[in-house]
Amino acid sequence: MKKILLKSSYALLGLVALAGGLFVWFLYTPDPEIPPLSGIFTKSTIEVDGKQYTYRTYLPKGMRKAAPLVIVMHGSGQNGSQIRLETGYGFDRLADQYGFGVVYPSASSFDWNDCSKVGDFKVDGRELDHVKLLTLLTDKLIAENGFDPKRVFATGVSSGGFMSLRLAVEAPTHFRAVAAVSANLPVADNFKCATTGSSTSVMLMNGTEDPIVHYDGGETSLFGLFYKGGILKSSRESARFFANLHQIGDAPLISNDEKSNVERALWRSDRTSEGKKEVELVTIAGGGHGMPQAYWKRPRLLGPSPMTPNGPALIWDFFSRQSE
């Protein structure tokens, strides 16, 4: 009997060790080093419809009045602090260099309430209005810090990327441009947003080996079990949707960077009633799920994690072009 118990104990310890090893292999990744930054990082709250939300703000030293503002949104089950870390503090670094403010809001629900009909958007049985949250939050930050209301931008990864696309179609007067990473638009049967016939400029940045948001479209999920978001369009179909909104019928201008395995497709029009509009699809060959950058390597569970290109820098370059 003792031998049986001993063998069972060894077997159990072996399973625990195997589970621990698999956890380390697939999920663990060390945090990036905090860079030397010039500015102030604060945590604040805002109340919308009786719900209190948390947001974190980074303001670089010497930031001038009428500076741009960039909203960075986290993925499913995360918060603003985590997306700051997982982008390698890339937007804070750029804020120091170019003099803009950064805000990292937290959704409070598991998913941001994006254009998809499928997702975990409710808290206490009530679906949260994140468009209202983000527009009121930008108004608050503009009033408090003097940001330029014509240079407010939004970006996000995964669920935060989906939310960026909702802002593009439902709040184009609040946001000059958006950039969605690891995100595509839902197909028609899964689409709940109210389109106005116009949009902001939009960048999509997606990897071809993303195991959750598939580059060529299809059901959003991890192994068919987690992070379900319904059926999505392909990355190129999503970009074409926004190009059509801007009435850009021409084929995109294609450029390739073989060093970082990146293809960039750019649709551009100078003829819209709101002025210049751009739609850019950044395709990362062999890339997985998440923001590419050099400071933090993503868990293996999310697919390949290339350290190039510098995703935040590409996004800021796109945003700054829209201000010209």
GROMACS .gro file of C-alpha atoms in nm:
model
  324
    1MET     CA    1   0.000   0.000   0.000
    2LYS     CA    2   0.285   0.236   0.094
    3LYS     CA    3   0.454   0.166  -0.239
    4ILE     CA    4   0.132   0.248  -0.425
    5LEU     CA    5   0.093   0.575  -0.233
    6LEU     CA    6   0.457   0.660  -0.295
    7LYS     CA    7   0.427   0.595  -0.668
    8SER     CA    8   0.106   0.800  -0.680
    9SER     CA    9   0.281   1.087  -0.503
   10TYR     CA   10   0.569   1.077  -0.750
   11ALA     CA   11   0.323   1.070  -1.040
   12LEU     CA   12   0.134   1.368  -0.897
   13LEU     CA   13   0.457   1.561  -0.845
   14GLY     CA   14   0.553   1.481  -1.203
   15LEU     CA   15   0.223   1.615  -1.334
   16VAL     CA   16   0.262   1.931  -1.126
   17ALA     CA   17   0.615   1.978  -1.256
   18LEU     CA   18   0.497   1.920  -1.614
   19ALA     CA   19   0.211   2.168  -1.570
   20GLY     CA   20   0.453   2.421  -1.424
   21GLY     CA   21   0.693   2.369  -1.711
   22LEU     CA   22   0.418   2.413  -1.967
   23PHE     CA   23   0.300   2.730  -1.790
   24VAL     CA   24   0.650   2.876  -1.803
   25TRP     CA   25   0.697   2.773  -2.167
   26PHE     CA   26   0.364   2.900  -2.301
   27LEU     CA   27   0.264   3.185  -2.069
   28TYR     CA   28   0.551   3.328  -1.871
   29THR     CA   29   0.756   3.616  -2.003
   30PRO     CA   30   0.962   3.862  -1.796
   31ASP     CA   31   0.846   4.222  -1.768
   32PRO     CA   32   1.036   4.483  -1.970
   33GLU     CA   33   1.265   4.719  -1.786
   34ILE     CA   34   1.107   5.052  -1.698
   35PRO     CA   35   1.287   5.312  -1.910
   36PRO     CA   36   1.410   5.645  -1.775
   37LEU     CA   37   1.119   5.879  -1.845
   38SER     CA   38   1.096   6.254  -1.798
   39GLY     CA   39   0.733   6.295  -1.704
   40ILE     CA   40   0.463   6.217  -1.451
   41PHE     CA   41   0.249   5.902  -1.443
   42THR     CA   42  -0.079   5.931  -1.250
   43LYS     CA   43  -0.384   5.718  -1.174
   44SER     CA   44  -0.730   5.879  -1.174
   45THR     CA   45  -1.099   5.792  -1.200
   46ILE     CA   46  -1.400   5.913  -1.396
   47GLU     CA   47  -1.768   5.832  -1.336
   48VAL     CA   48  -1.996   5.762  -1.631
   49ASP     CA   49  -2.359   5.652  -1.591
   50GLY     CA   50  -2.299   5.569  -1.225
   51LYS     CA   51  -1.996   5.350  -1.302
   52GLN     CA   52  -1.647   5.449  -1.186
   53TYR     CA   53  -1.363   5.382  -1.429
   54THR     CA   54  -0.989   5.399  -1.372
   55TYR     CA   55  -0.743   5.555  -1.614
   56ARG     CA   56  -0.369   5.617  -1.605
   57THR     CA   57  -0.206   5.919  -1.768
   58TYR     CA   58   0.152   5.991  -1.873
   59LEU     CA   59   0.247   6.355  -1.931
   60PRO     CA   60   0.605   6.422  -2.045
   61LYS     CA   61   0.808   6.699  -1.888
   62GLY     CA   62   0.774   7.031  -2.068
   63MET     CA   63   0.466   6.926  -2.266
   64ARG     CA   64   0.326   7.231  -2.442
   65LYS     CA   65  -0.033   7.344  -2.453
   66ALA     CA   66  -0.238   7.216  -2.748
   67ALA     CA   67  -0.031   6.894  -2.752
   68PRO     CA   68  -0.173   6.578  -2.911
   69LEU     CA   69  -0.335   6.306  -2.696
   70VAL     CA   70  -0.307   5.931  -2.760
   71ILE     CA   71  -0.547   5.683  -2.597
   72VAL     CA   72  -0.405   5.330  -2.563
   73MET     CA   73  -0.652   5.048  -2.487
   74HIS     CA   74  -0.578   4.709  -2.337
   75GLY     CA   75  -0.679   4.360  -2.443
   76SER     CA   76  -0.940   4.124  -2.294
   77GLY     CA   77  -0.920   4.073  -1.918
   78GLN     CA   78  -0.652   4.337  -1.874
   79ASN     CA   79  -0.625   4.695  -1.752
   80GLY     CA   80  -0.446   5.015  -1.849
   81SER     CA   81  -0.135   4.934  -1.650
   82GLN     CA   82  -0.086   4.604  -1.832
   83ILE     CA   83  -0.108   4.745  -2.185
   84ARG     CA   84   0.148   5.010  -2.090
   85LEU     CA   85   0.384   4.730  -1.994
   86GLU     CA   86   0.302   4.506  -2.291
   87THR     CA   87   0.375   4.782  -2.541
   88GLY     CA   88   0.721   4.807  -2.383
   89TYR     CA   89   0.641   5.159  -2.255
   90GLY     CA   90   0.669   5.245  -2.623
   91PHE     CA   91   0.412   5.524  -2.621
   92ASP     CA   92   0.566   5.686  -2.311
   93ARG     CA   93   0.906   5.681  -2.483
   94LEU     CA   94   0.755   5.848  -2.791
   95ALA     CA   95   0.568   6.099  -2.573
   96ASP     CA   96   0.902   6.212  -2.427
   97GLN     CA   97   1.043   6.246  -2.777
   98TYR     CA   98   0.749   6.421  -2.947
   99GLY     CA   99   0.570   6.594  -2.662
  100PHE     CA  100   0.224   6.435  -2.654
  101GLY     CA  101   0.013   6.296  -2.370
  102VAL     CA  102  -0.082   5.930  -2.326
  103VAL     CA  103  -0.383   5.787  -2.141
  104TYR     CA  104  -0.439   5.420  -2.057
  105PRO     CA  105  -0.808   5.367  -1.963
  106SER     CA  106  -0.945   5.046  -1.809
  107ALA     CA  107  -1.266   4.896  -1.949
  108SER     CA  108  -1.393   4.748  -1.617
  109SER     CA  109  -1.563   4.471  -1.818
  110PHE     CA  110  -1.366   4.175  -1.955
  111ASP     CA  111  -1.389   4.303  -2.315
  112TRP     CA  112  -1.424   4.652  -2.456
  113ASN     CA  113  -1.774   4.695  -2.599
  114ASP     CA  114  -1.671   4.697  -2.964
  115CYS     CA  115  -1.866   4.645  -3.288
  116SER     CA  116  -1.900   4.270  -3.237
  117LYS     CA  117  -2.222   4.122  -3.103
  118VAL     CA  118  -2.021   3.853  -2.923
  119GLY     CA  119  -1.819   3.937  -2.614
  120ASP     CA  120  -1.818   3.992  -2.238
  121PHE     CA  121  -1.928   4.356  -2.219
  122LYS     CA  122  -2.151   4.350  -1.911
  123VAL     CA  123  -2.091   4.442  -1.547
  124ASP     CA  124  -2.366   4.366  -1.294
  125GLY     CA  125  -2.594   4.266  -1.581
  126ARG     CA  126  -2.553   4.599  -1.763
  127GLU     CA  127  -2.370   4.647  -2.093
  128LEU     CA  128  -2.118   4.927  -2.058
  129ASP     CA  129  -2.113   5.222  -2.299
  130HIS     CA  130  -1.744   5.254  -2.377
  131VAL     CA  131  -1.794   5.502  -2.661
  132LYS     CA  132  -1.950   5.739  -2.409
  133LEU     CA  133  -1.671   5.669  -2.159
  134LEU     CA  134  -1.392   5.744  -2.406
  135THR     CA  135  -1.548   6.057  -2.553
  136LEU     CA  136  -1.619   6.201  -2.206
  137LEU     CA  137  -1.270   6.104  -2.091
  138THR     CA  138  -1.107   6.286  -2.382
  139ASP     CA  139  -1.322   6.593  -2.314
  140LYS     CA  140  -1.212   6.584  -1.949
  141LEU     CA  141  -0.842   6.553  -2.037
  142ILE     CA  142  -0.866   6.830  -2.296
  143ALA     CA  143  -1.023   7.062  -2.037
  144GLU     CA  144  -0.767   6.976  -1.770
  145ASN     CA  145  -0.449   6.970  -1.979
  146GLY     CA  146  -0.519   7.184  -2.284
  147PHE     CA  147  -0.476   6.906  -2.540
  148ASP     CA  148  -0.557   6.993  -2.900
  149PRO     CA  149  -0.912   6.858  -2.961
  150LYS     CA  150  -0.826   6.819  -3.330
  151ARG     CA  151  -0.534   6.587  -3.252
  152VAL     CA  152  -0.686   6.316  -3.034
  153PHE     CA  153  -0.596   5.962  -3.142
  154ALA     CA  154  -0.692   5.613  -3.025
  155THR     CA  155  -0.515   5.281  -3.050
  156GLY     CA  156  -0.537   4.943  -2.885
  157VAL     CA  157  -0.438   4.578  -2.901
  158SER     CA  158  -0.684   4.289  -2.948
  159SER     CA  159  -1.006   4.394  -2.768
  160GLY     CA  160  -0.861   4.746  -2.748
  161GLY     CA  161  -0.799   4.733  -3.121
  162PHE     CA  162  -1.160   4.631  -3.185
  163MET     CA  163  -1.271   4.925  -2.970
  164SER     CA  164  -1.052   5.160  -3.175
  165LEU     CA  165  -1.243   5.052  -3.486
  166ARG     CA  166  -1.574   5.127  -3.315
  167LEU     CA  167  -1.452   5.478  -3.235
  168ALA     CA  168  -1.356   5.521  -3.600
  169VAL     CA  169  -1.712   5.466  -3.721
  170GLU     CA  170  -1.916   5.598  -3.426
  171ALA     CA  171  -1.708   5.889  -3.294
  172PRO     CA  172  -1.512   6.026  -3.592
  173THR     CA  173  -1.554   6.386  -3.475
  174HIS     CA  174  -1.372   6.307  -3.149
  175PHE     CA  175  -1.080   6.108  -3.290
  176ARG     CA  176  -0.856   6.227  -3.574
  177ALA     CA  177  -0.731   5.875  -3.645
  178VAL     CA  178  -0.722   5.528  -3.491
  179ALA     CA  179  -0.485   5.233  -3.510
  180ALA     CA  180  -0.604   4.878  -3.438
  181VAL     CA  181  -0.350   4.605  -3.359
  182SER     CA  182  -0.448   4.237  -3.376
  183ALA     CA  183  -0.804   4.329  -3.470
  184ASN     CA  184  -1.041   4.309  -3.766
  185LEU     CA  185  -1.401   4.417  -3.826
  186PRO     CA  186  -1.689   4.175  -3.759
  187VAL     CA  187  -1.877   4.033  -4.057
  188ALA     CA  188  -2.224   4.176  -4.126
  189ASP     CA  189  -2.413   3.922  -3.912
  190ASN     CA  190  -2.185   4.000  -3.617
  191PHE     CA  191  -2.173   4.379  -3.665
  192LYS     CA  192  -2.371   4.602  -3.427
  193CYS     CA  193  -2.214   4.947  -3.478
  194ALA     CA  194  -2.407   5.240  -3.624
  195THR     CA  195  -2.216   5.366  -3.924
  196THR     CA  196  -2.261   5.731  -4.022
  197GLY     CA  197  -2.115   5.701  -4.369
  198SER     CA  198  -1.786   5.854  -4.261
  199SER     CA  199  -1.487   5.754  -4.053
  200THR     CA  200  -1.152   5.868  -3.927
  201SER     CA  201  -0.826   5.761  -4.087
  202VAL     CA  202  -0.753   5.402  -3.986
  203MET     CA  203  -0.444   5.183  -3.951
  204LEU     CA  204  -0.468   4.806  -3.908
  205MET     CA  205  -0.160   4.614  -3.791
  206ASN     CA  206  -0.198   4.235  -3.801
  207GLY     CA  207   0.024   3.928  -3.800
  208THR     CA  208  -0.024   3.644  -4.046
  209GLU     CA  209   0.028   3.380  -3.771
  210ASP     CA  210  -0.210   3.527  -3.514
  211PRO     CA  211  -0.382   3.230  -3.338
  212ILE     CA  212  -0.674   3.442  -3.207
  213VAL     CA  213  -0.757   3.709  -3.466
  214HIS     CA  214  -0.690   3.527  -3.790
  215TYR     CA  215  -0.540   3.739  -4.066
  216ASP     CA  216  -0.768   3.583  -4.328
  217GLY     CA  217  -1.080   3.616  -4.112
  218GLY     CA  218  -1.301   3.362  -3.939
  219GLU     CA  219  -1.401   3.294  -3.580
  220THR     CA  220  -1.213   3.481  -3.309
  221SER     CA  221  -1.102   3.248  -3.032
  222LEU     CA  222  -0.804   3.075  -2.878
  223PHE     CA  223  -0.829   2.698  -2.943
  224GLY     CA  224  -1.204   2.753  -2.995
  225LEU     CA  225  -1.243   2.792  -2.618
  226PHE     CA  226  -1.126   3.136  -2.502
  227TYR     CA  227  -1.161   3.501  -2.608
  228LYS     CA  228  -1.457   3.438  -2.835
  229GLY     CA  229  -1.560   3.737  -3.045
  230GLY     CA  230  -1.765   3.592  -3.328
  231ILE     CA  231  -1.682   3.583  -3.698
  232LEU     CA  232  -1.453   3.853  -3.838
  233LYS     CA  233  -1.365   3.984  -4.182
  234SER     CA  234  -1.012   3.933  -4.311
  235SER     CA  235  -0.755   4.206  -4.256
  236ARG     CA  236  -0.769   4.317  -4.618
  237GLU     CA  237  -1.151   4.317  -4.618
  238SER     CA  238  -1.146   4.528  -4.302
  239ALA     CA  239  -0.910   4.781  -4.461
  240ARG     CA  240  -1.119   4.786  -4.778
  241PHE     CA  241  -1.432   4.862  -4.567
  242PHE     CA  242  -1.276   5.186  -4.447
  243ALA     CA  243  -1.135   5.271  -4.789
  244ASN     CA  244  -1.488   5.238  -4.928
  245LEU     CA  245  -1.623   5.469  -4.656
  246HIS     CA  246  -1.374   5.729  -4.777
  247GLN     CA  247  -1.469   5.654  -5.139
  248ILE     CA  248  -1.114   5.552  -5.225
  249GLY     CA  249  -1.158   5.332  -5.528
  250ASP     CA  250  -0.793   5.317  -5.632
  251ALA     CA  251  -0.573   5.018  -5.550
  252PRO     CA  252  -0.347   5.069  -5.250
  253LEU     CA  253   0.017   5.168  -5.275
  254ILE     CA  254   0.221   4.865  -5.165
  255SER     CA  255   0.564   4.884  -5.002
  256ASN     CA  256   0.774   4.608  -4.847
  257ASP     CA  257   1.040   4.602  -4.578
  258GLU     CA  258   1.213   4.266  -4.619
  259LYS     CA  259   1.433   4.326  -4.314
  260SER     CA  260   1.135   4.320  -4.076
  261ASN     CA  261   0.900   4.108  -4.296
  262VAL     CA  262   0.646   4.389  -4.319
  263GLU     CA  263   0.416   4.480  -4.607
  264ARG     CA  264   0.235   4.814  -4.597
  265ALA     CA  265  -0.073   4.878  -4.810
  266LEU     CA  266  -0.183   5.243  -4.815
  267TRP     CA  267  -0.512   5.379  -4.946
  268ARG     CA  268  -0.514   5.758  -4.957
  269SER     CA  269  -0.756   6.027  -5.069
  270ASP     CA  270  -0.721   6.404  -5.065
  271ARG     CA  271  -1.072   6.451  -5.203
  272THR     CA  272  -1.303   6.382  -4.904
  273SER     CA  273  -1.519   6.658  -4.758
  274GLU     CA  274  -1.327   6.627  -4.428
  275GLY     CA  275  -0.988   6.661  -4.599
  276LYS     CA  276  -0.716   6.400  -4.640
  277LYS     CA  277  -0.802   6.046  -4.528
  278GLU     CA  278  -0.580   5.740  -4.512
  279VAL     CA  279  -0.629   5.370  -4.456
  280GLU     CA  280  -0.316   5.164  -4.396
  281LEU     CA  281  -0.283   4.789  -4.352
  282VAL     CA  282   0.045   4.681  -4.194
  283THR     CA  283   0.095   4.308  -4.249
  284ILE     CA  284   0.357   4.140  -4.029
  285ALA     CA  285   0.461   3.817  -4.201
  286GLY     CA  286   0.497   3.545  -3.939
  287GLY     CA  287   0.370   3.772  -3.660
  288GLY     CA  288   0.144   3.654  -3.379
  289HIS     CA  289  -0.104   3.827  -3.151
  290GLY     CA  290   0.009   4.156  -2.995
  291MET     CA  291   0.198   4.478  -3.047
  292PRO     CA  292   0.538   4.428  -3.213
  293GLN     CA  293   0.816   4.615  -3.034
  294ALA     CA  294   1.173   4.554  -2.916
  295TYR     CA  295   1.127   4.573  -2.538
  296TRP     CA  296   0.893   4.289  -2.442
  297LYS     CA  297   0.850   3.940  -2.585
  298ARG     CA  298   0.496   3.808  -2.578
  299PRO     CA  299   0.396   3.465  -2.439
  300ARG     CA  300   0.441   3.177  -2.683
  301LEU     CA  301   0.070   3.096  -2.649
  302LEU     CA  302  -0.001   3.409  -2.857
  303GLY     CA  303   0.206   3.295  -3.151
  304PRO     CA  304   0.539   3.424  -3.287
  305SER     CA  305   0.665   3.743  -3.126
  306PRO     CA  306   0.886   3.938  -3.369
  307MET     CA  307   1.073   4.226  -3.210
  308THR     CA  308   1.037   4.436  -3.525
  309PRO     CA  309   0.884   4.656  -3.649
  310ASN     CA  310   0.850   4.918  -3.374
  311GLY     CA  311   0.470   4.913  -3.358
  312PRO     CA  312   0.421   5.224  -3.140
  313ALA     CA  313   0.656   5.424  -3.365
  314LEU     CA  314   0.468   5.318  -3.681
  315ILE     CA  315   0.141   5.414  -3.516
  316TRP     CA  316   0.269   5.755  -3.406
  317ASP     CA  317   0.404   5.819  -3.755
  318PHE     CA  318   0.058   5.739  -3.894
  319PHE     CA  319  -0.111   5.965  -3.638
  320SER     CA  320   0.126   6.256  -3.692
  321ARG     CA  321   0.066   6.239  -4.070
  322GLN     CA  322  -0.305   6.299  -4.013
  323SER     CA  323  -0.224   6.634  -3.847
  324GLU     CA  324  -0.052   6.771  -4.157
   0.00000   0.00000   0.00000
